[in-house]
Amino acid sequence: MKTKAISILGCTGSIGVQTLDLVRHYPDAYNVIGLAAGKNITLLKKQLLEFKPKIVSISHVNDAKELTLFCKENSLMITIEHGEKGLETICKNPVDLLVMAIVGTAGIKPTYIAIQNKIPIALACKEVLVSAGDLIIALAKKNNVPLIPVDSEHAATQQCLATQNTIAPIIKTITLTASGGPFWTLPHSEFKDITKEKALKHPTWSMGNKISIDSSTMVNKGLEIIEAHHLFNISYDKLKVSIHRQSIVHAIVEFIDGNILAHLSPTDMRFPIQYALDYPYKKQTKFKGLDINKLSALTFEEPDNTRFPLLNIAIEAGKQKGSYPAVFNAANEAIVTLFLQDKLTFLQIHTFIEDILAKFNHFIPKTIEDIIDIDTQIKHDILQTT
Ligand code: MG
């Protein structure tokens, strides 16, 4: 396999760091061209020294100035940019694969620009497809740009589907598994006492803050159902959720002839990331695999819509199409931000989102700018008034 030139947007986040860990383990397989980070300049500096990219972007102009000086002091020949324009530069720079690991809807525009420039994408940012799925998928199809899922359930689904010659008409159901999050066994009467610290403690996965909160409310699985709908062009009535506490089986595909394929892998995001990096090929892993005989029972349960109503609210928003999923997603992002700032309670996450979805004057977005406007407006309204 020839060396793959890659860029990573969101290089200091959980997925970005794990992607670079794979680069560290396979120095001949990947060549890091572009890196973009938000605020974590300390970690970014370490990454520049280790991976020596050609272009780097950071959110704030002052951080960019500091990085320029840092590169000079360390004799690093790196072009430093900042802000939206910096992201755009990286998205236009030709590479074999762009890893989109920015948190939330900030990934929409960069993804769109990369697809316009025909750059293959490893998509870790599910919010892009949740809010702008119809437009993103249409452009990717038109430009023949592959969108390779990094999300574990979707990488799993794609691998199950890849065993078949034809796809959509032969699928009966696709089931995405969910760990149930940290509160799966907690009685509803105790939900009022849930703190941010408790919500951030995910039982099986090590992940960033936003997705950890989304897992605790089950919003994450709702977003993933919408993501799967777009990625696999499959109707919502064929998409199911199963609570699987062990997080070993990531997706289950049932075909119309009754045969079922399930995908298993360790609870380690480096497996789906490596799948996306090497797609359509595979190479020897350097990480600890599963010892099937050491596994305890694998259990599967129905989701609980009484204690976790946001799962169905998210899926309903997806089914409604138009501005609904973008509004749901923006409201959730802003409300999770407030929850992480201790400005509202765990139970208010649900009531606030429902309220915002009901009050919005819904319409059918025609362009990416329409989606970004919805996103900006909803977040502004929530963050200003709370
Ligand atoms: Mg996932």
mmCIF file of C-alpha atoms and ligand atoms in Angstrom:
data_model
loop_
_atom_site.group_PDB
_atom_site.id
_atom_site.type_symbol
_atom_site.label_atom_id
_atom_site.label_comp_id
_atom_site.label_asym_id
_atom_site.label_seq_id
_atom_site.Cartn_x
_atom_site.Cartn_y
_atom_site.Cartn_z
ATOM 1 C CA MET A 1 0.000 0.000 0.000
ATOM 2 C CA LYS A 2 1.383 3.403 -0.911
ATOM 3 C CA THR A 3 1.723 6.112 1.745
ATOM 4 C CA LYS A 4 -1.575 7.904 2.218
ATOM 5 C CA ALA A 5 -1.503 11.693 2.454
ATOM 6 C CA ILE A 6 -3.989 12.725 5.132
ATOM 7 C CA SER A 7 -5.268 15.885 6.776
ATOM 8 C CA ILE A 8 -7.129 15.979 10.083
ATOM 9 C CA LEU A 9 -9.612 18.640 11.119
ATOM 10 C CA GLY A 10 -10.058 18.490 14.884
ATOM 11 C CA CYS A 11 -6.586 17.046 15.519
ATOM 12 C CA THR A 12 -6.525 17.771 19.263
ATOM 13 C CA GLY A 13 -9.931 16.183 19.959
ATOM 14 C CA SER A 14 -10.502 12.563 20.924
ATOM 15 C CA ILE A 15 -10.764 11.205 17.344
ATOM 16 C CA GLY A 16 -7.944 13.440 16.078
ATOM 17 C CA VAL A 17 -5.579 12.266 18.809
ATOM 18 C CA GLN A 18 -6.421 8.610 18.153
ATOM 19 C CA THR A 19 -5.960 9.097 14.401
ATOM 20 C CA LEU A 20 -2.495 10.512 15.046
ATOM 21 C CA ASP A 21 -1.799 7.559 17.325
ATOM 22 C CA LEU A 22 -2.397 5.312 14.310
ATOM 23 C CA VAL A 23 -0.007 7.461 12.270
ATOM 24 C CA ARG A 24 2.526 7.004 15.085
ATOM 25 C CA HIS A 25 2.091 3.214 14.912
ATOM 26 C CA TYR A 26 2.362 3.120 11.097
ATOM 27 C CA PRO A 27 4.816 5.891 10.193
ATOM 28 C CA ASP A 28 5.292 4.583 6.641
ATOM 29 C CA ALA A 29 1.602 4.228 5.898
ATOM 30 C CA TYR A 30 0.406 7.807 6.426
ATOM 31 C CA ASN A 31 1.848 11.221 5.745
ATOM 32 C CA VAL A 32 0.227 14.084 7.673
ATOM 33 C CA ILE A 33 -0.257 17.115 5.405
ATOM 34 C CA GLY A 34 -2.749 19.364 7.197
ATOM 35 C CA LEU A 35 -3.847 19.703 10.824
ATOM 36 C CA ALA A 36 -6.548 21.958 12.255
ATOM 37 C CA ALA A 37 -7.273 22.543 15.922
ATOM 38 C CA GLY A 38 -9.596 24.722 17.969
ATOM 39 C CA LYS A 39 -8.028 26.011 21.165
ATOM 40 C CA ASN A 40 -5.598 23.403 22.466
ATOM 41 C CA ILE A 41 -2.366 25.064 21.350
ATOM 42 C CA THR A 42 -0.214 23.165 23.880
ATOM 43 C CA LEU A 43 -1.123 19.786 22.389
ATOM 44 C CA LEU A 44 -1.006 21.157 18.845
ATOM 45 C CA LYS A 45 2.622 22.285 19.353
ATOM 46 C CA LYS A 46 3.592 18.758 20.413
ATOM 47 C CA GLN A 47 1.822 17.369 17.334
ATOM 48 C CA LEU A 48 3.694 19.778 15.042
ATOM 49 C CA LEU A 49 7.033 18.638 16.431
ATOM 50 C CA GLU A 50 6.125 14.982 16.081
ATOM 51 C CA PHE A 51 4.205 14.872 12.782
ATOM 52 C CA LYS A 52 5.624 17.886 10.894
ATOM 53 C CA PRO A 53 2.573 18.741 8.763
ATOM 54 C CA LYS A 54 2.767 21.267 5.909
ATOM 55 C CA ILE A 55 -0.302 23.373 6.744
ATOM 56 C CA VAL A 56 -1.796 24.079 10.150
ATOM 57 C CA SER A 57 -4.844 26.046 11.135
ATOM 58 C CA ILE A 58 -5.999 27.130 14.585
ATOM 59 C CA SER A 59 -9.205 28.977 15.458
ATOM 60 C CA HIS A 60 -7.868 32.208 16.895
ATOM 61 C CA VAL A 61 -5.523 34.679 15.198
ATOM 62 C CA ASN A 62 -3.447 35.224 18.364
ATOM 63 C CA ASP A 63 -2.791 31.496 18.645
ATOM 64 C CA ALA A 64 -1.737 31.505 14.979
ATOM 65 C CA LYS A 65 0.817 34.237 15.749
ATOM 66 C CA GLU A 66 2.166 32.205 18.656
ATOM 67 C CA LEU A 67 2.421 29.120 16.419
ATOM 68 C CA THR A 68 4.296 31.052 13.726
ATOM 69 C CA LEU A 69 6.875 32.059 16.309
ATOM 70 C CA PHE A 70 7.014 28.501 17.650
ATOM 71 C CA CYS A 71 7.697 27.105 14.163
ATOM 72 C CA LYS A 72 10.470 29.648 13.620
ATOM 73 C CA GLU A 73 12.139 28.745 16.920
ATOM 74 C CA ASN A 74 11.955 25.041 16.088
ATOM 75 C CA SER A 75 12.934 25.358 12.408
ATOM 76 C CA LEU A 76 9.598 23.909 11.274
ATOM 77 C CA MET A 77 8.561 24.779 7.710
ATOM 78 C CA ILE A 78 4.810 24.954 8.267
ATOM 79 C CA THR A 79 2.246 27.336 6.794
ATOM 80 C CA ILE A 80 0.131 28.668 9.660
ATOM 81 C CA GLU A 81 -3.409 29.899 9.104
ATOM 82 C CA HIS A 82 -6.405 30.576 11.315
ATOM 83 C CA GLY A 83 -10.190 30.687 11.505
ATOM 84 C CA GLU A 84 -12.627 29.621 8.828
ATOM 85 C CA LYS A 85 -10.225 30.578 6.058
ATOM 86 C CA GLY A 86 -7.590 28.291 7.554
ATOM 87 C CA LEU A 87 -10.014 25.355 7.569
ATOM 88 C CA GLU A 88 -10.911 26.157 3.995
ATOM 89 C CA THR A 89 -7.254 26.098 2.915
ATOM 90 C CA ILE A 90 -6.822 22.613 4.388
ATOM 91 C CA CYS A 91 -10.086 21.415 2.818
ATOM 92 C CA LYS A 92 -8.945 22.542 -0.615
ATOM 93 C CA ASN A 93 -5.475 21.073 -0.344
ATOM 94 C CA PRO A 94 -5.390 17.763 -2.250
ATOM 95 C CA VAL A 95 -4.858 14.710 -0.022
ATOM 96 C CA ASP A 96 -5.858 11.051 -0.245
ATOM 97 C CA LEU A 97 -8.113 11.366 2.803
ATOM 98 C CA LEU A 98 -9.445 14.158 4.991
ATOM 99 C CA VAL A 99 -10.404 13.068 8.511
ATOM 100 C CA MET A 100 -13.328 15.251 9.566
ATOM 101 C CA ALA A 101 -13.263 15.156 13.359
ATOM 102 C CA ILE A 102 -14.435 18.638 14.292
ATOM 103 C CA VAL A 103 -17.089 18.615 17.020
ATOM 104 C CA GLY A 104 -20.614 19.500 15.933
ATOM 105 C CA THR A 105 -21.999 21.526 13.063
ATOM 106 C CA ALA A 106 -18.747 23.497 12.706
ATOM 107 C CA GLY A 107 -17.854 20.574 10.424
ATOM 108 C CA ILE A 108 -20.606 21.275 7.868
ATOM 109 C CA LYS A 109 -18.919 23.940 5.765
ATOM 110 C CA PRO A 110 -15.439 22.342 5.726
ATOM 111 C CA THR A 111 -16.999 19.011 4.699
ATOM 112 C CA TYR A 112 -18.930 20.689 1.907
ATOM 113 C CA ILE A 113 -15.816 22.493 0.633
ATOM 114 C CA ALA A 114 -13.759 19.283 0.706
ATOM 115 C CA ILE A 115 -16.441 17.480 -1.325
ATOM 116 C CA GLN A 116 -16.537 20.371 -3.807
ATOM 117 C CA ASN A 117 -12.795 19.822 -4.168
ATOM 118 C CA LYS A 118 -13.281 16.064 -4.613
ATOM 119 C CA ILE A 119 -11.329 15.058 -1.521
ATOM 120 C CA PRO A 120 -12.322 11.683 0.020
ATOM 121 C CA ILE A 121 -13.581 12.071 3.571
ATOM 122 C CA ALA A 122 -13.380 9.922 6.680
ATOM 123 C CA LEU A 123 -16.370 11.281 8.548
ATOM 124 C CA ALA A 124 -16.243 11.295 12.339
ATOM 125 C CA CYS A 125 -18.510 14.301 12.717
ATOM 126 C CA LYS A 126 -22.037 12.854 12.609
ATOM 127 C CA GLU A 127 -23.648 16.287 13.052
ATOM 128 C CA VAL A 128 -22.681 17.115 9.450
ATOM 129 C CA LEU A 129 -25.047 14.463 8.086
ATOM 130 C CA VAL A 130 -27.698 15.050 10.744
ATOM 131 C CA SER A 131 -28.100 18.735 9.874
ATOM 132 C CA ALA A 132 -27.144 18.790 6.220
ATOM 133 C CA GLY A 133 -27.404 15.143 5.111
ATOM 134 C CA ASP A 134 -29.514 15.647 1.984
ATOM 135 C CA LEU A 135 -27.254 18.376 0.562
ATOM 136 C CA ILE A 136 -23.967 16.729 1.569
ATOM 137 C CA ILE A 137 -24.921 13.310 0.168
ATOM 138 C CA ALA A 138 -26.218 14.836 -3.081
ATOM 139 C CA LEU A 139 -22.958 16.711 -3.657
ATOM 140 C CA ALA A 140 -20.826 13.699 -2.700
ATOM 141 C CA LYS A 141 -22.733 11.568 -5.232
ATOM 142 C CA LYS A 142 -22.471 14.206 -7.948
ATOM 143 C CA ASN A 143 -18.714 14.613 -7.396
ATOM 144 C CA ASN A 144 -18.169 10.895 -6.800
ATOM 145 C CA VAL A 145 -16.520 11.558 -3.413
ATOM 146 C CA PRO A 146 -16.488 8.683 -0.904
ATOM 147 C CA LEU A 147 -17.707 9.421 2.646
ATOM 148 C CA ILE A 148 -16.205 6.713 4.820
ATOM 149 C CA PRO A 149 -17.781 6.410 8.263
ATOM 150 C CA VAL A 150 -15.543 6.594 11.325
ATOM 151 C CA ASP A 151 -18.441 6.274 13.763
ATOM 152 C CA SER A 152 -18.076 2.694 15.057
ATOM 153 C CA GLU A 153 -21.669 1.617 14.344
ATOM 154 C CA HIS A 154 -21.540 2.890 10.779
ATOM 155 C CA ALA A 155 -18.100 1.488 10.024
ATOM 156 C CA ALA A 156 -19.554 -1.797 11.353
ATOM 157 C CA THR A 157 -22.667 -1.539 9.169
ATOM 158 C CA GLN A 158 -20.630 -0.756 6.077
ATOM 159 C CA GLN A 159 -18.494 -3.848 6.679
ATOM 160 C CA CYS A 160 -21.579 -6.061 7.036
ATOM 161 C CA LEU A 161 -23.070 -4.611 3.843
ATOM 162 C CA ALA A 162 -19.812 -5.018 1.939
ATOM 163 C CA THR A 163 -20.305 -8.782 2.035
ATOM 164 C CA GLN A 164 -23.232 -8.473 -0.406
ATOM 165 C CA ASN A 165 -23.330 -7.719 -4.117
ATOM 166 C CA THR A 166 -26.421 -5.562 -4.079
ATOM 167 C CA ILE A 167 -27.499 -3.421 -1.167
ATOM 168 C CA ALA A 168 -30.750 -1.556 -0.449
ATOM 169 C CA PRO A 169 -33.522 -3.933 -1.606
ATOM 170 C CA ILE A 170 -32.073 -6.904 0.271
ATOM 171 C CA ILE A 171 -31.829 -5.270 3.699
ATOM 172 C CA LYS A 172 -34.618 -6.007 6.135
ATOM 173 C CA THR A 173 -33.240 -4.030 9.078
ATOM 174 C CA ILE A 174 -30.053 -2.366 10.286
ATOM 175 C CA THR A 175 -29.658 -2.306 14.062
ATOM 176 C CA LEU A 176 -27.221 0.108 15.667
ATOM 177 C CA THR A 177 -26.218 -0.865 19.175
ATOM 178 C CA ALA A 178 -26.030 1.540 22.109
ATOM 179 C CA SER A 179 -24.292 0.973 25.418
ATOM 180 C CA GLY A 180 -27.163 2.691 27.210
ATOM 181 C CA GLY A 181 -24.747 5.205 28.704
ATOM 182 C CA PRO A 182 -23.990 5.737 32.402
ATOM 183 C CA PHE A 183 -27.662 5.908 33.507
ATOM 184 C CA TRP A 184 -29.132 2.807 31.914
ATOM 185 C CA THR A 185 -29.862 1.183 35.272
ATOM 186 C CA LEU A 186 -30.622 4.397 37.180
ATOM 187 C CA PRO A 187 -34.281 4.770 38.288
ATOM 188 C CA HIS A 188 -36.035 7.749 36.728
ATOM 189 C CA SER A 189 -36.701 9.208 40.180
ATOM 190 C CA GLU A 190 -32.941 9.795 40.509
ATOM 191 C CA PHE A 191 -32.466 11.564 37.163
ATOM 192 C CA LYS A 192 -33.005 14.916 38.881
ATOM 193 C CA ASP A 193 -29.718 14.412 40.748
ATOM 194 C CA ILE A 194 -27.591 13.725 37.661
ATOM 195 C CA THR A 195 -24.573 16.005 37.500
ATOM 196 C CA LYS A 196 -22.248 16.797 34.614
ATOM 197 C CA GLU A 197 -19.493 14.751 36.279
ATOM 198 C CA LYS A 198 -21.736 11.662 36.409
ATOM 199 C CA ALA A 199 -22.914 12.176 32.825
ATOM 200 C CA LEU A 200 -19.346 12.429 31.525
ATOM 201 C CA LYS A 201 -18.423 8.992 32.921
ATOM 202 C CA HIS A 202 -19.172 6.706 30.013
ATOM 203 C CA PRO A 203 -19.205 3.016 31.004
ATOM 204 C CA THR A 204 -17.449 1.551 27.952
ATOM 205 C CA TRP A 205 -16.038 4.186 25.551
ATOM 206 C CA SER A 206 -13.484 6.922 26.076
ATOM 207 C CA MET A 207 -14.824 9.923 24.144
ATOM 208 C CA GLY A 208 -15.011 13.719 24.000
ATOM 209 C CA ASN A 209 -17.336 15.725 26.280
ATOM 210 C CA LYS A 210 -20.112 16.507 23.807
ATOM 211 C CA ILE A 211 -20.575 12.914 22.645
ATOM 212 C CA SER A 212 -20.365 11.620 26.231
ATOM 213 C CA ILE A 213 -23.309 13.824 27.241
ATOM 214 C CA ASP A 214 -25.141 12.805 24.051
ATOM 215 C CA SER A 215 -24.628 9.161 25.028
ATOM 216 C CA SER A 216 -25.988 9.761 28.512
ATOM 217 C CA THR A 217 -29.212 11.236 27.054
ATOM 218 C CA MET A 218 -29.311 8.717 24.161
ATOM 219 C CA VAL A 219 -29.323 11.650 21.734
ATOM 220 C CA ASN A 220 -26.140 10.176 20.269
ATOM 221 C CA LYS A 221 -27.989 7.100 19.027
ATOM 222 C CA GLY A 222 -30.759 9.250 17.570
ATOM 223 C CA LEU A 223 -28.146 11.269 15.661
ATOM 224 C CA GLU A 224 -26.565 8.017 14.509
ATOM 225 C CA ILE A 225 -29.871 6.718 13.145
ATOM 226 C CA ILE A 226 -30.166 9.899 11.049
ATOM 227 C CA GLU A 227 -26.519 9.485 9.994
ATOM 228 C CA ALA A 228 -27.189 5.866 8.949
ATOM 229 C CA HIS A 229 -30.297 6.916 7.006
ATOM 230 C CA HIS A 230 -28.150 9.229 4.880
ATOM 231 C CA LEU A 231 -25.003 7.102 4.611
ATOM 232 C CA PHE A 232 -26.785 3.911 3.577
ATOM 233 C CA ASN A 233 -29.766 5.494 1.811
ATOM 234 C CA ILE A 234 -32.142 3.454 3.934
ATOM 235 C CA SER A 235 -35.605 4.347 5.210
ATOM 236 C CA TYR A 236 -36.144 5.043 8.903
ATOM 237 C CA ASP A 237 -38.582 2.143 9.327
ATOM 238 C CA LYS A 238 -35.688 -0.265 8.671
ATOM 239 C CA LEU A 239 -33.372 1.329 11.243
ATOM 240 C CA LYS A 240 -33.444 -0.051 14.790
ATOM 241 C CA VAL A 241 -31.654 0.518 18.084
ATOM 242 C CA SER A 242 -30.652 -2.156 20.575
ATOM 243 C CA ILE A 243 -29.148 -1.597 24.009
ATOM 244 C CA HIS A 244 -26.029 -3.702 24.197
ATOM 245 C CA ARG A 245 -24.191 -2.960 27.430
ATOM 246 C CA GLN A 246 -20.891 -4.586 26.473
ATOM 247 C CA SER A 247 -20.237 -2.434 23.337
ATOM 248 C CA ILE A 248 -18.689 -5.382 21.506
ATOM 249 C CA VAL A 249 -21.275 -5.808 18.740
ATOM 250 C CA HIS A 250 -21.567 -2.479 16.919
ATOM 251 C CA ALA A 251 -24.102 -3.145 14.191
ATOM 252 C CA ILE A 252 -26.395 -5.975 13.107
ATOM 253 C CA VAL A 253 -27.732 -6.264 9.559
ATOM 254 C CA GLU A 254 -30.671 -8.536 8.866
ATOM 255 C CA PHE A 255 -31.288 -9.441 5.230
ATOM 256 C CA ILE A 256 -34.664 -10.245 3.666
ATOM 257 C CA ASP A 257 -33.827 -13.957 3.523
ATOM 258 C CA GLY A 258 -33.513 -14.012 7.329
ATOM 259 C CA ASN A 259 -29.737 -14.236 7.451
ATOM 260 C CA ILE A 260 -28.143 -11.862 9.936
ATOM 261 C CA LEU A 261 -24.622 -10.450 10.023
ATOM 262 C CA ALA A 262 -23.203 -8.764 13.112
ATOM 263 C CA HIS A 263 -19.969 -6.833 13.446
ATOM 264 C CA LEU A 264 -17.770 -7.245 16.536
ATOM 265 C CA SER A 265 -14.656 -5.359 17.548
ATOM 266 C CA PRO A 266 -12.941 -4.195 20.734
ATOM 267 C CA THR A 267 -14.255 -1.052 22.436
ATOM 268 C CA ASP A 268 -11.411 0.997 21.006
ATOM 269 C CA MET A 269 -12.055 3.757 18.462
ATOM 270 C CA ARG A 270 -8.737 3.068 16.775
ATOM 271 C CA PHE A 271 -10.365 0.043 15.078
ATOM 272 C CA PRO A 272 -13.040 2.023 13.179
ATOM 273 C CA ILE A 273 -10.548 4.856 12.562
ATOM 274 C CA GLN A 274 -8.094 2.397 11.007
ATOM 275 C CA TYR A 275 -10.921 0.913 8.942
ATOM 276 C CA ALA A 276 -11.615 4.375 7.515
ATOM 277 C CA LEU A 277 -7.946 5.259 7.017
ATOM 278 C CA ASP A 278 -7.189 2.077 5.072
ATOM 279 C CA TYR A 279 -10.500 1.686 3.234
ATOM 280 C CA PRO A 280 -10.994 -0.241 0.974
ATOM 281 C CA TYR A 281 -7.949 -2.243 2.102
ATOM 282 C CA LYS A 282 -7.080 -3.727 5.485
ATOM 283 C CA LYS A 283 -3.798 -4.213 7.236
ATOM 284 C CA GLN A 284 -2.497 -6.009 10.311
ATOM 285 C CA THR A 285 -3.615 -4.337 13.537
ATOM 286 C CA LYS A 286 -1.083 -3.457 16.220
ATOM 287 C CA PHE A 287 -3.726 -3.217 18.930
ATOM 288 C CA LYS A 288 -5.192 -5.794 21.262
ATOM 289 C CA GLY A 289 -7.985 -7.676 19.522
ATOM 290 C CA LEU A 290 -10.926 -9.546 20.987
ATOM 291 C CA ASP A 291 -10.511 -12.903 22.658
ATOM 292 C CA ILE A 292 -13.936 -14.334 21.888
ATOM 293 C CA ASN A 293 -13.666 -17.077 24.519
ATOM 294 C CA LYS A 294 -13.017 -14.498 27.228
ATOM 295 C CA LEU A 295 -16.164 -12.530 26.468
ATOM 296 C CA SER A 296 -18.960 -12.640 28.997
ATOM 297 C CA ALA A 297 -22.531 -12.869 27.755
ATOM 298 C CA LEU A 298 -23.558 -10.465 25.015
ATOM 299 C CA THR A 299 -26.932 -8.978 25.913
ATOM 300 C CA PHE A 300 -29.477 -7.027 23.850
ATOM 301 C CA GLU A 301 -32.444 -5.031 25.159
ATOM 302 C CA GLU A 302 -35.159 -2.703 23.877
ATOM 303 C CA PRO A 303 -34.468 1.038 24.302
ATOM 304 C CA ASP A 304 -36.390 2.757 27.122
ATOM 305 C CA ASN A 305 -38.351 5.669 25.715
ATOM 306 C CA THR A 306 -39.758 6.706 29.071
ATOM 307 C CA ARG A 307 -36.449 7.456 30.726
ATOM 308 C CA PHE A 308 -34.663 8.449 27.504
ATOM 309 C CA PRO A 309 -37.270 10.247 25.366
ATOM 310 C CA LEU A 310 -34.663 12.136 23.323
ATOM 311 C CA LEU A 311 -33.792 9.045 21.275
ATOM 312 C CA ASN A 312 -37.212 9.046 19.626
ATOM 313 C CA ILE A 313 -37.430 12.837 19.451
ATOM 314 C CA ALA A 314 -34.171 12.860 17.473
ATOM 315 C CA ILE A 315 -35.362 10.114 15.120
ATOM 316 C CA GLU A 316 -38.711 11.891 14.623
ATOM 317 C CA ALA A 317 -36.841 15.103 13.735
ATOM 318 C CA GLY A 318 -34.909 13.092 11.149
ATOM 319 C CA LYS A 319 -38.124 11.670 9.677
ATOM 320 C CA GLN A 320 -39.709 15.135 9.453
ATOM 321 C CA LYS A 321 -36.775 16.239 7.270
ATOM 322 C CA GLY A 322 -36.448 19.883 6.177
ATOM 323 C CA SER A 323 -35.206 22.111 8.973
ATOM 324 C CA TYR A 324 -36.223 19.670 11.759
ATOM 325 C CA PRO A 325 -32.984 17.686 12.100
ATOM 326 C CA ALA A 326 -30.862 20.865 11.843
ATOM 327 C CA VAL A 327 -32.949 22.547 14.542
ATOM 328 C CA PHE A 328 -32.810 19.481 16.781
ATOM 329 C CA ASN A 329 -29.069 19.238 16.350
ATOM 330 C CA ALA A 330 -28.359 22.941 16.950
ATOM 331 C CA ALA A 331 -30.635 22.995 19.995
ATOM 332 C CA ASN A 332 -28.942 19.908 21.405
ATOM 333 C CA GLU A 333 -25.434 21.310 20.871
ATOM 334 C CA ALA A 334 -26.259 24.611 22.569
ATOM 335 C CA ILE A 335 -28.113 22.932 25.425
ATOM 336 C CA VAL A 336 -25.302 20.460 26.026
ATOM 337 C CA THR A 337 -22.931 23.445 26.200
ATOM 338 C CA LEU A 338 -25.162 24.998 28.883
ATOM 339 C CA PHE A 339 -25.378 21.702 30.774
ATOM 340 C CA LEU A 340 -21.580 21.452 30.731
ATOM 341 C CA GLN A 341 -21.501 24.978 32.197
ATOM 342 C CA ASP A 342 -23.876 23.868 35.000
ATOM 343 C CA LYS A 343 -26.516 26.286 33.719
ATOM 344 C CA LEU A 344 -29.311 23.756 33.470
ATOM 345 C CA THR A 345 -30.228 20.343 34.818
ATOM 346 C CA PHE A 346 -30.027 16.976 33.077
ATOM 347 C CA LEU A 347 -33.831 16.723 32.845
ATOM 348 C CA GLN A 348 -34.068 20.192 31.294
ATOM 349 C CA ILE A 349 -32.051 19.004 28.281
ATOM 350 C CA HIS A 350 -35.126 17.140 27.088
ATOM 351 C CA THR A 351 -37.747 19.805 27.809
ATOM 352 C CA PHE A 352 -35.687 22.622 26.279
ATOM 353 C CA ILE A 353 -35.040 20.730 23.034
ATOM 354 C CA GLU A 354 -38.710 19.776 22.666
ATOM 355 C CA ASP A 355 -39.746 23.365 23.245
ATOM 356 C CA ILE A 356 -37.345 24.772 20.640
ATOM 357 C CA LEU A 357 -38.343 22.173 18.031
ATOM 358 C CA ALA A 358 -42.013 23.028 18.534
ATOM 359 C CA LYS A 359 -41.562 26.797 18.361
ATOM 360 C CA PHE A 360 -39.332 27.007 15.272
ATOM 361 C CA ASN A 361 -40.899 28.141 12.031
ATOM 362 C CA HIS A 362 -39.832 25.124 9.985
ATOM 363 C CA PHE A 363 -39.003 25.239 6.268
ATOM 364 C CA ILE A 364 -37.038 23.265 3.682
ATOM 365 C CA PRO A 365 -33.410 24.442 3.517
ATOM 366 C CA LYS A 366 -32.176 24.723 -0.064
ATOM 367 C CA THR A 367 -28.483 25.456 0.489
ATOM 368 C CA ILE A 368 -25.705 24.818 2.967
ATOM 369 C CA GLU A 369 -25.962 28.503 3.926
ATOM 370 C CA ASP A 370 -29.635 27.945 4.903
ATOM 371 C CA ILE A 371 -28.534 25.135 7.235
ATOM 372 C CA ILE A 372 -25.733 27.222 8.736
ATOM 373 C CA ASP A 373 -28.187 30.117 9.268
ATOM 374 C CA ILE A 374 -30.603 27.833 11.146
ATOM 375 C CA ASP A 375 -27.752 26.507 13.237
ATOM 376 C CA THR A 376 -26.389 29.955 14.065
ATOM 377 C CA GLN A 377 -29.805 31.405 14.883
ATOM 378 C CA ILE A 378 -30.894 28.556 17.178
ATOM 379 C CA LYS A 379 -27.602 28.507 19.072
ATOM 380 C CA HIS A 380 -27.546 32.285 19.389
ATOM 381 C CA ASP A 381 -31.113 32.373 20.747
ATOM 382 C CA ILE A 382 -30.420 29.646 23.320
ATOM 383 C CA LEU A 383 -27.044 30.899 24.487
ATOM 384 C CA GLN A 384 -28.204 34.531 24.672
ATOM 385 C CA THR A 385 -31.412 33.980 26.594
ATOM 386 C CA THR A 386 -30.210 31.477 29.158
HETATM 387 MG MG MG B 1 -21.036 5.790 17.549
#
